[in-house]
PDB file of C-alpha atoms in Angstrom:
ATOM      1  CA  GLN A   1      -0.242  -0.239  -0.104  1.00 55.00           C
ATOM      2  CA  GLY A   2       3.040   2.610   0.791  1.00 53.00           C
ATOM      3  CA  ILE A   3       4.441   1.486  -2.637  1.00 57.00           C
ATOM      4  CA  ASN A   4       1.089   2.323  -4.332  1.00 60.00           C
ATOM      5  CA  ALA A   5       0.394   5.386  -2.084  1.00 57.00           C
ATOM      6  CA  GLU A   6       4.229   6.850  -3.413  1.00 62.00           C
ATOM      7  CA  TYR A   7       3.685   5.517  -7.036  1.00 56.00           C
ATOM      8  CA  GLY A   8      -0.071   7.637  -6.978  1.00 61.00           C
ATOM      9  CA  THR A   9       1.623  10.603  -5.500  1.00 73.00           C
ATOM     10  CA  LYS A  10       4.357  10.712  -8.200  1.00 76.00           C
ATOM     11  CA  LYS A  11       2.182  10.432 -10.632  1.00 82.00           C
ATOM     12  CA  GLY A  12      -0.149  12.944  -9.416  1.00 85.00           C
ATOM     13  CA  LYS A  13       2.761  15.493  -9.028  1.00 91.00           C
ATOM     14  CA  GLN A  14       3.360  14.574 -13.230  1.00 92.00           C
ATOM     15  CA  VAL A  15      -0.187  15.336 -14.161  1.00 92.00           C
ATOM     16  CA  ILE A  16      -0.082  18.298 -12.400  1.00 95.00           C
ATOM     17  CA  ASN A  17       3.523  19.238 -14.026  1.00 95.00           C
ATOM     18  CA  GLU A  18       2.217  18.774 -17.114  1.00 94.00           C
ATOM     19  CA  LEU A  19      -1.024  20.536 -16.723  1.00 96.00           C
ATOM     20  CA  LEU A  20       0.760  23.337 -15.589  1.00 96.00           C
ATOM     21  CA  PHE A  21       4.095  23.857 -17.415  1.00 94.00           C
ATOM     22  CA  LEU A  22       4.328  21.621 -20.403  1.00 93.00           C
ATOM     23  CA  PRO A  23       2.966  21.889 -24.041  1.00 93.00           C
ATOM     24  CA  SER A  24       1.509  18.330 -23.724  1.00 94.00           C
ATOM     25  CA  GLY A  25      -0.829  19.684 -20.888  1.00 96.00           C
ATOM     26  CA  PHE A  26      -1.939  22.685 -22.660  1.00 96.00           C
ATOM     27  CA  LEU A  27      -4.901  21.057 -24.419  1.00 96.00           C
ATOM     28  CA  LYS A  28      -6.081  19.306 -21.483  1.00 97.00           C
ATOM     29  CA  LEU A  29      -6.170  21.869 -19.110  1.00 97.00           C
ATOM     30  CA  ALA A  30      -7.514  24.309 -21.888  1.00 98.00           C
ATOM     31  CA  VAL A  31     -10.556  22.170 -21.844  1.00 98.00           C
ATOM     32  CA  LEU A  32     -10.895  21.596 -18.081  1.00 98.00           C
ATOM     33  CA  LEU A  33     -10.993  25.268 -17.702  1.00 98.00           C
ATOM     34  CA  PHE A  34     -13.626  25.485 -20.352  1.00 98.00           C
ATOM     35  CA  ILE A  35     -15.816  23.087 -18.276  1.00 98.00           C
ATOM     36  CA  PHE A  36     -15.182  24.515 -15.661  1.00 98.00           C
ATOM     37  CA  ASP A  37     -16.018  28.210 -16.896  1.00 98.00           C
ATOM     38  CA  THR A  38     -18.782  26.682 -18.448  1.00 98.00           C
ATOM     39  CA  ILE A  39     -20.561  25.703 -15.312  1.00 98.00           C
ATOM     40  CA  LEU A  40     -18.977  28.613 -13.503  1.00 98.00           C
ATOM     41  CA  ASN A  41     -20.834  31.111 -15.713  1.00 98.00           C
ATOM     42  CA  TYR A  42     -24.156  29.061 -15.125  1.00 98.00           C
ATOM     43  CA  PHE A  43     -23.850  29.334 -11.363  1.00 98.00           C
ATOM     44  CA  ILE A  44     -23.087  33.070 -11.869  1.00 98.00           C
ATOM     45  CA  ILE A  45     -26.515  33.947 -13.628  1.00 98.00           C
ATOM     46  CA  GLN A  46     -28.238  31.715 -11.707  1.00 97.00           C
ATOM     47  CA  TYR A  47     -27.436  32.918  -8.021  1.00 97.00           C
ATOM     48  CA  VAL A  48     -25.674  36.262  -8.516  1.00 97.00           C
ATOM     49  CA  PRO A  49     -27.953  39.363  -9.005  1.00 96.00           C
ATOM     50  CA  TYR A  50     -28.026  41.282 -12.169  1.00 97.00           C
ATOM     51  CA  THR A  51     -26.918  44.965 -12.210  1.00 94.00           C
ATOM     52  CA  GLU A  52     -28.077  46.918 -14.549  1.00 96.00           C
ATOM     53  CA  ILE A  53     -26.252  49.858 -15.789  1.00 95.00           C
ATOM     54  CA  ASP A  54     -26.238  50.193 -19.714  1.00 96.00           C
ATOM     55  CA  TRP A  55     -28.448  47.066 -20.888  1.00 97.00           C
ATOM     56  CA  LYS A  56     -31.886  49.318 -20.644  1.00 97.00           C
ATOM     57  CA  ALA A  57     -30.077  52.386 -22.288  1.00 96.00           C
ATOM     58  CA  TYR A  58     -28.707  50.336 -24.952  1.00 97.00           C
ATOM     59  CA  MET A  59     -32.163  48.847 -25.704  1.00 97.00           C
ATOM     60  CA  GLN A  60     -33.892  52.377 -25.615  1.00 96.00           C
ATOM     61  CA  GLU A  61     -31.305  53.346 -28.109  1.00 95.00           C
ATOM     62  CA  VAL A  62     -31.571  50.653 -30.933  1.00 96.00           C
ATOM     63  CA  ALA A  63     -35.293  51.186 -30.327  1.00 96.00           C
ATOM     64  CA  GLY A  64     -35.403  54.392 -31.328  1.00 94.00           C
ATOM     65  CA  VAL A  65     -33.511  52.837 -34.906  1.00 92.00           C
ATOM     66  CA  ILE A  66     -35.611  49.833 -34.951  1.00 93.00           C
ATOM     67  CA  GLU A  67     -39.380  51.046 -33.689  1.00 92.00           C
ATOM     68  CA  SER A  68     -38.967  54.767 -35.012  1.00 88.00           C
ATOM     69  CA  GLY A  69     -37.106  54.406 -37.712  1.00 85.00           C
ATOM     70  CA  ILE A  70     -34.796  57.370 -36.452  1.00 86.00           C
ATOM     71  CA  TYR A  71     -31.408  57.393 -37.836  1.00 83.00           C
ATOM     72  CA  ASP A  72     -30.475  61.225 -37.041  1.00 81.00           C
ATOM     73  CA  TYR A  73     -27.798  60.340 -33.730  1.00 83.00           C
ATOM     74  CA  GLY A  74     -28.964  63.621 -32.579  1.00 84.00           C
ATOM     75  CA  LYS A  75     -32.341  62.268 -31.606  1.00 88.00           C
ATOM     76  CA  LEU A  76     -31.158  58.955 -30.492  1.00 91.00           C
ATOM     77  CA  GLU A  77     -30.872  58.850 -27.124  1.00 92.00           C
ATOM     78  CA  GLY A  78     -31.081  56.509 -23.682  1.00 92.00           C
ATOM     79  CA  ASP A  79     -31.318  57.203 -19.932  1.00 92.00           C
ATOM     80  CA  THR A  80     -27.669  57.472 -19.865  1.00 91.00           C
ATOM     81  CA  GLY A  81     -27.681  60.000 -22.303  1.00 91.00           C
ATOM     82  CA  PRO A  82     -27.352  60.208 -25.874  1.00 93.00           C
ATOM     83  CA  LEU A  83     -25.934  57.540 -28.556  1.00 94.00           C
ATOM     84  CA  VAL A  84     -22.341  57.564 -28.804  1.00 92.00           C
ATOM     85  CA  TYR A  85     -21.717  54.405 -30.234  1.00 94.00           C
ATOM     86  CA  PRO A  86     -21.157  53.290 -34.205  1.00 92.00           C
ATOM     87  CA  ALA A  87     -23.570  52.022 -36.501  1.00 92.00           C
ATOM     88  CA  GLY A  88     -22.040  48.387 -35.811  1.00 94.00           C
ATOM     89  CA  PHE A  89     -23.372  48.638 -32.227  1.00 96.00           C
ATOM     90  CA  VAL A  90     -26.605  49.769 -33.646  1.00 94.00           C
ATOM     91  CA  TYR A  91     -27.189  46.689 -35.652  1.00 94.00           C
ATOM     92  CA  ILE A  92     -25.633  43.903 -33.372  1.00 97.00           C
ATOM     93  CA  PHE A  93     -27.653  45.120 -30.228  1.00 97.00           C
ATOM     94  CA  GLY A  94     -30.712  45.805 -32.312  1.00 96.00           C
ATOM     95  CA  ALA A  95     -30.254  41.661 -33.067  1.00 97.00           C
ATOM     96  CA  LEU A  96     -30.049  41.579 -29.435  1.00 98.00           C
ATOM     97  CA  TYR A  97     -33.129  43.650 -29.224  1.00 98.00           C
ATOM     98  CA  HIS A  98     -35.211  41.242 -30.976  1.00 97.00           C
ATOM     99  CA  SER A  99     -33.981  38.380 -29.722  1.00 97.00           C
ATOM    100  CA  THR A 100     -34.551  39.130 -25.871  1.00 98.00           C
ATOM    101  CA  ASP A 101     -38.229  40.542 -26.317  1.00 97.00           C
ATOM    102  CA  GLN A 102     -37.105  43.928 -26.968  1.00 96.00           C
ATOM    103  CA  GLY A 103     -34.704  43.660 -24.145  1.00 97.00           C
ATOM    104  CA  ALA A 104     -36.960  42.819 -21.534  1.00 97.00           C
ATOM    105  CA  ASN A 105     -35.666  38.817 -21.371  1.00 98.00           C
ATOM    106  CA  ILE A 106     -32.806  39.684 -19.010  1.00 98.00           C
ATOM    107  CA  ARG A 107     -31.904  36.012 -18.493  1.00 98.00           C
ATOM    108  CA  ARG A 108     -32.011  35.107 -22.124  1.00 98.00           C
ATOM    109  CA  ALA A 109     -29.523  38.111 -22.860  1.00 98.00           C
ATOM    110  CA  GLN A 110     -27.473  37.011 -19.908  1.00 98.00           C
ATOM    111  CA  TYR A 111     -27.131  33.516 -21.738  1.00 98.00           C
ATOM    112  CA  ILE A 112     -25.925  34.875 -25.055  1.00 98.00           C
ATOM    113  CA  PHE A 113     -23.395  37.078 -23.480  1.00 98.00           C
ATOM    114  CA  MET A 114     -21.908  33.657 -21.348  1.00 98.00           C
ATOM    115  CA  ALA A 115     -22.110  32.241 -25.053  1.00 98.00           C
ATOM    116  CA  LEU A 116     -19.883  35.278 -26.622  1.00 98.00           C
ATOM    117  CA  TYR A 117     -17.574  34.941 -23.315  1.00 98.00           C
ATOM    118  CA  LEU A 118     -17.362  30.974 -23.637  1.00 98.00           C
ATOM    119  CA  ILE A 119     -16.397  31.813 -27.527  1.00 98.00           C
ATOM    120  CA  MET A 120     -13.829  34.699 -26.774  1.00 98.00           C
ATOM    121  CA  LEU A 121     -12.321  32.473 -24.082  1.00 98.00           C
ATOM    122  CA  LEU A 122     -11.668  30.084 -26.849  1.00 98.00           C
ATOM    123  CA  ILE A 123     -10.118  32.377 -29.088  1.00 98.00           C
ATOM    124  CA  VAL A 124      -7.697  33.750 -26.358  1.00 98.00           C
ATOM    125  CA  PHE A 125      -7.103  30.238 -25.601  1.00 98.00           C
ATOM    126  CA  ALA A 126      -5.882  29.753 -28.976  1.00 97.00           C
ATOM    127  CA  ILE A 127      -3.859  32.952 -29.024  1.00 97.00           C
ATOM    128  CA  TYR A 128      -2.037  31.372 -26.008  1.00 96.00           C
ATOM    129  CA  SER A 129      -1.710  28.172 -27.630  1.00 95.00           C
ATOM    130  CA  LYS A 130       0.765  29.881 -30.136  1.00 92.00           C
ATOM    131  CA  PHE A 131       3.421  30.933 -27.547  1.00 87.00           C
ATOM    132  CA  LYS A 132       5.392  27.742 -27.143  1.00 81.00           C
ATOM    133  CA  LYS A 133       7.645  29.245 -24.631  1.00 85.00           C
ATOM    134  CA  LEU A 134       4.888  30.002 -22.144  1.00 89.00           C
ATOM    135  CA  PRO A 135       3.573  27.822 -19.311  1.00 95.00           C
ATOM    136  CA  ASN A 136       0.253  26.800 -19.177  1.00 96.00           C
ATOM    137  CA  TRP A 137      -1.036  28.094 -15.794  1.00 96.00           C
ATOM    138  CA  PRO A 138      -1.493  31.564 -16.768  1.00 95.00           C
ATOM    139  CA  LEU A 139      -4.715  30.345 -18.754  1.00 96.00           C
ATOM    140  CA  ILE A 140      -5.891  29.849 -14.934  1.00 97.00           C
ATOM    141  CA  LEU A 141      -5.753  33.546 -14.424  1.00 95.00           C
ATOM    142  CA  LEU A 142      -8.182  33.858 -17.337  1.00 94.00           C
ATOM    143  CA  VAL A 143     -11.252  31.919 -15.593  1.00 96.00           C
ATOM    144  CA  VAL A 144     -10.819  33.507 -12.114  1.00 95.00           C
ATOM    145  CA  SER A 145     -11.374  36.992 -12.766  1.00 94.00           C
ATOM    146  CA  LYS A 146     -14.282  38.075 -11.146  1.00 95.00           C
ATOM    147  CA  ARG A 147     -14.469  41.361 -13.004  1.00 95.00           C
ATOM    148  CA  ILE A 148     -14.613  39.669 -16.634  1.00 96.00           C
ATOM    149  CA  HIS A 149     -17.612  37.412 -15.263  1.00 97.00           C
ATOM    150  CA  SER A 150     -18.999  40.723 -14.130  1.00 97.00           C
ATOM    151  CA  ILE A 151     -18.741  42.693 -17.429  1.00 97.00           C
ATOM    152  CA  PHE A 152     -20.104  39.706 -19.676  1.00 98.00           C
ATOM    153  CA  VAL A 153     -22.983  37.728 -17.515  1.00 98.00           C
ATOM    154  CA  LEU A 154     -24.186  40.443 -15.125  1.00 97.00           C
ATOM    155  CA  ARG A 155     -23.790  43.446 -16.565  1.00 97.00           C
ATOM    156  CA  LEU A 156     -23.611  43.141 -20.536  1.00 98.00           C
ATOM    157  CA  PHE A 157     -21.548  45.698 -21.906  1.00 97.00           C
ATOM    158  CA  ASN A 158     -20.980  46.501 -25.541  1.00 97.00           C
ATOM    159  CA  ASP A 159     -17.196  46.131 -24.657  1.00 97.00           C
ATOM    160  CA  CYS A 160     -17.849  42.241 -24.346  1.00 97.00           C
ATOM    161  CA  ILE A 161     -18.543  42.265 -27.984  1.00 98.00           C
ATOM    162  CA  ALA A 162     -16.349  44.577 -29.384  1.00 98.00           C
ATOM    163  CA  MET A 163     -13.161  42.900 -27.630  1.00 98.00           C
ATOM    164  CA  LEU A 164     -14.624  39.296 -29.122  1.00 98.00           C
ATOM    165  CA  PHE A 165     -14.338  40.814 -32.317  1.00 98.00           C
ATOM    166  CA  LEU A 166     -10.402  42.488 -31.794  1.00 98.00           C
ATOM    167  CA  TYR A 167      -9.203  39.172 -30.211  1.00 98.00           C
ATOM    168  CA  LEU A 168     -10.649  37.128 -33.460  1.00 98.00           C
ATOM    169  CA  ALA A 169      -8.898  39.764 -35.328  1.00 98.00           C
ATOM    170  CA  ILE A 170      -5.467  39.003 -32.970  1.00 98.00           C
ATOM    171  CA  LEU A 171      -6.089  35.115 -33.860  1.00 98.00           C
ATOM    172  CA  LEU A 172      -6.190  36.092 -37.520  1.00 98.00           C
ATOM    173  CA  PHE A 173      -2.930  37.857 -37.539  1.00 98.00           C
ATOM    174  CA  ILE A 174      -0.982  35.287 -36.123  1.00 97.00           C
ATOM    175  CA  HIS A 175      -2.492  32.969 -38.572  1.00 97.00           C
ATOM    176  CA  ASN A 176      -1.531  35.266 -41.202  1.00 97.00           C
ATOM    177  CA  LYS A 177      -4.651  36.282 -42.528  1.00 98.00           C
ATOM    178  CA  TRP A 178      -4.311  39.682 -42.300  1.00 98.00           C
ATOM    179  CA  SER A 179      -7.330  40.710 -44.530  1.00 97.00           C
ATOM    180  CA  LEU A 180      -9.721  38.859 -42.421  1.00 98.00           C
ATOM    181  CA  GLY A 181      -8.057  40.327 -39.588  1.00 98.00           C
ATOM    182  CA  CYS A 182      -8.567  43.955 -40.524  1.00 97.00           C
ATOM    183  CA  PHE A 183     -12.160  43.020 -41.039  1.00 97.00           C
ATOM    184  CA  SER A 184     -12.746  41.783 -37.740  1.00 98.00           C
ATOM    185  CA  TYR A 185     -10.605  44.930 -36.445  1.00 98.00           C
ATOM    186  CA  SER A 186     -12.906  47.115 -38.414  1.00 97.00           C
ATOM    187  CA  VAL A 187     -16.387  45.513 -36.908  1.00 96.00           C
ATOM    188  CA  ALA A 188     -14.880  46.029 -33.598  1.00 97.00           C
ATOM    189  CA  VAL A 189     -14.325  49.350 -34.078  1.00 97.00           C
ATOM    190  CA  SER A 190     -17.940  49.732 -35.494  1.00 96.00           C
ATOM    191  CA  ILE A 191     -19.097  48.603 -32.217  1.00 97.00           C
ATOM    192  CA  LYS A 192     -16.969  50.778 -29.471  1.00 96.00           C
ATOM    193  CA  MET A 193     -14.596  53.336 -30.841  1.00 94.00           C
ATOM    194  CA  ASN A 194     -11.917  52.384 -27.950  1.00 95.00           C
ATOM    195  CA  ILE A 195     -10.905  49.776 -30.399  1.00 97.00           C
ATOM    196  CA  LEU A 196      -9.310  52.793 -32.601  1.00 96.00           C
ATOM    197  CA  LEU A 197      -6.393  52.956 -29.234  1.00 97.00           C
ATOM    198  CA  PHE A 198      -5.066  49.377 -31.012  1.00 97.00           C
ATOM    199  CA  ALA A 199      -4.754  51.004 -34.521  1.00 97.00           C
ATOM    200  CA  PRO A 200      -1.129  52.611 -33.707  1.00 97.00           C
ATOM    201  CA  GLY A 201      -0.047  49.271 -33.046  1.00 97.00           C
ATOM    202  CA  LEU A 202      -1.732  47.454 -35.816  1.00 98.00           C
ATOM    203  CA  LEU A 203      -0.372  50.056 -38.225  1.00 98.00           C
ATOM    204  CA  LEU A 204       2.895  49.122 -37.173  1.00 98.00           C
ATOM    205  CA  LEU A 205       2.348  45.691 -37.710  1.00 97.00           C
ATOM    206  CA  LEU A 206       1.057  46.030 -41.221  1.00 98.00           C
ATOM    207  CA  LEU A 207       4.349  48.462 -42.173  1.00 98.00           C
ATOM    208  CA  LEU A 208       6.827  45.930 -40.832  1.00 97.00           C
ATOM    209  CA  ARG A 209       4.692  43.020 -42.700  1.00 97.00           C
ATOM    210  CA  PHE A 210       3.805  44.792 -45.955  1.00 97.00           C
ATOM    211  CA  GLY A 211       5.688  47.788 -46.361  1.00 97.00           C
ATOM    212  CA  VAL A 212       3.863  50.940 -47.275  1.00 97.00           C
ATOM    213  CA  VAL A 213       2.484  49.960 -50.529  1.00 97.00           C
ATOM    214  CA  GLY A 214       1.117  46.593 -49.026  1.00 97.00           C
ATOM    215  CA  THR A 215      -0.422  48.199 -46.228  1.00 98.00           C
ATOM    216  CA  ILE A 216      -2.830  50.229 -48.082  1.00 97.00           C
ATOM    217  CA  PRO A 217      -4.798  47.557 -49.141  1.00 97.00           C
ATOM    218  CA  LYS A 218      -5.064  46.303 -45.429  1.00 97.00           C
ATOM    219  CA  LEU A 219      -6.301  50.092 -44.643  1.00 97.00           C
ATOM    220  CA  THR A 220      -8.828  50.144 -47.387  1.00 97.00           C
ATOM    221  CA  ILE A 221     -10.276  46.620 -45.524  1.00 96.00           C
ATOM    222  CA  CYS A 222     -10.853  48.548 -42.457  1.00 95.00           C
ATOM    223  CA  ALA A 223     -12.355  51.716 -43.999  1.00 95.00           C
ATOM    224  CA  ALA A 224     -14.318  49.820 -46.475  1.00 92.00           C
ATOM    225  CA  ILE A 225     -16.612  48.310 -43.716  1.00 90.00           C
ATOM    226  CA  GLN A 226     -17.362  51.676 -42.606  1.00 89.00           C
ATOM    227  CA  VAL A 227     -18.266  53.041 -45.624  1.00 91.00           C
ATOM    228  CA  LEU A 228     -20.612  49.967 -46.051  1.00 90.00           C
ATOM    229  CA  TYR A 229     -22.118  50.926 -42.656  1.00 85.00           C
ATOM    230  CA  PHE A 230     -22.923  54.427 -44.252  1.00 85.00           C
ATOM    231  CA  LEU A 231     -23.970  53.121 -47.358  1.00 87.00           C
ATOM    232  CA  ILE A 232     -26.566  50.885 -45.648  1.00 83.00           C
ATOM    233  CA  ASN A 233     -27.946  53.268 -43.695  1.00 78.00           C
ATOM    234  CA  MET A 234     -28.364  56.055 -46.578  1.00 81.00           C
ATOM    235  CA  LEU A 235     -30.226  53.072 -48.197  1.00 83.00           C
ATOM    236  CA  ILE A 236     -32.601  52.556 -45.613  1.00 76.00           C
ATOM    237  CA  ILE A 237     -33.141  56.485 -45.211  1.00 74.00           C
ATOM    238  CA  ILE A 238     -33.727  56.788 -48.875  1.00 81.00           C
ATOM    239  CA  THR A 239     -36.458  53.866 -48.880  1.00 78.00           C
ATOM    240  CA  THR A 240     -38.094  55.435 -45.682  1.00 72.00           C
ATOM    241  CA  ILE A 241     -37.996  58.584 -47.028  1.00 73.00           C
ATOM    242  CA  PHE A 242     -39.389  57.306 -50.684  1.00 75.00           C
ATOM    243  CA  PRO A 243     -40.825  53.976 -50.236  1.00 73.00           C
ATOM    244  CA  ASN A 244     -41.550  53.427 -53.657  1.00 68.00           C
ATOM    245  CA  PHE A 245     -37.744  54.087 -54.809  1.00 59.00           C
TER     246      PHE A 245
END
């Protein structure tokens, strides 16, 4: 029995060492943490009170577009003030408006944000997996943050969706998918413009990778998404004013 206990202890230490430090344990630890975080999010939603901060205002802002057909930013507002987010925010939260009974079904919204959180977690895991010299244990820090869980499933902030697209862009850049990455980055900017703070770093990477001439098409992709939003809005406004157009 003593030999078996000693063997079991040694084996346990080997498993822990593999999970926390060795590349062979990365996927195993990621799977365990993903399952743990899925359960954790479920219990947070079920047993921790939801905190109303901006969700109601988001719904009021997009309702102006959906219900009243208002496309003048000066007239779109909620309890927290005027709408200050770009068009991507309006489209995405407009979809959430429809899928949550005009924003009234908070619990459904929480589970949607839980799904978005888990998708983002997988993306971040995939980013970490590319850095072979890092140990695995920092992954644990990703799932024990009280604030990140609060931002996603208890407060339903638009930062969550913006950062999801930003991390997706980073993952695409790592895989040398620069055009798709620029597309994803531009979508992130269209949801919340603080993502523009990453623009200088992205520009530097593009210049180093493609040079000045090669960078221009990538910047064009970033700009084209915003222009597309503008054209869609203009078309909606025109067809609203001139229904027979």
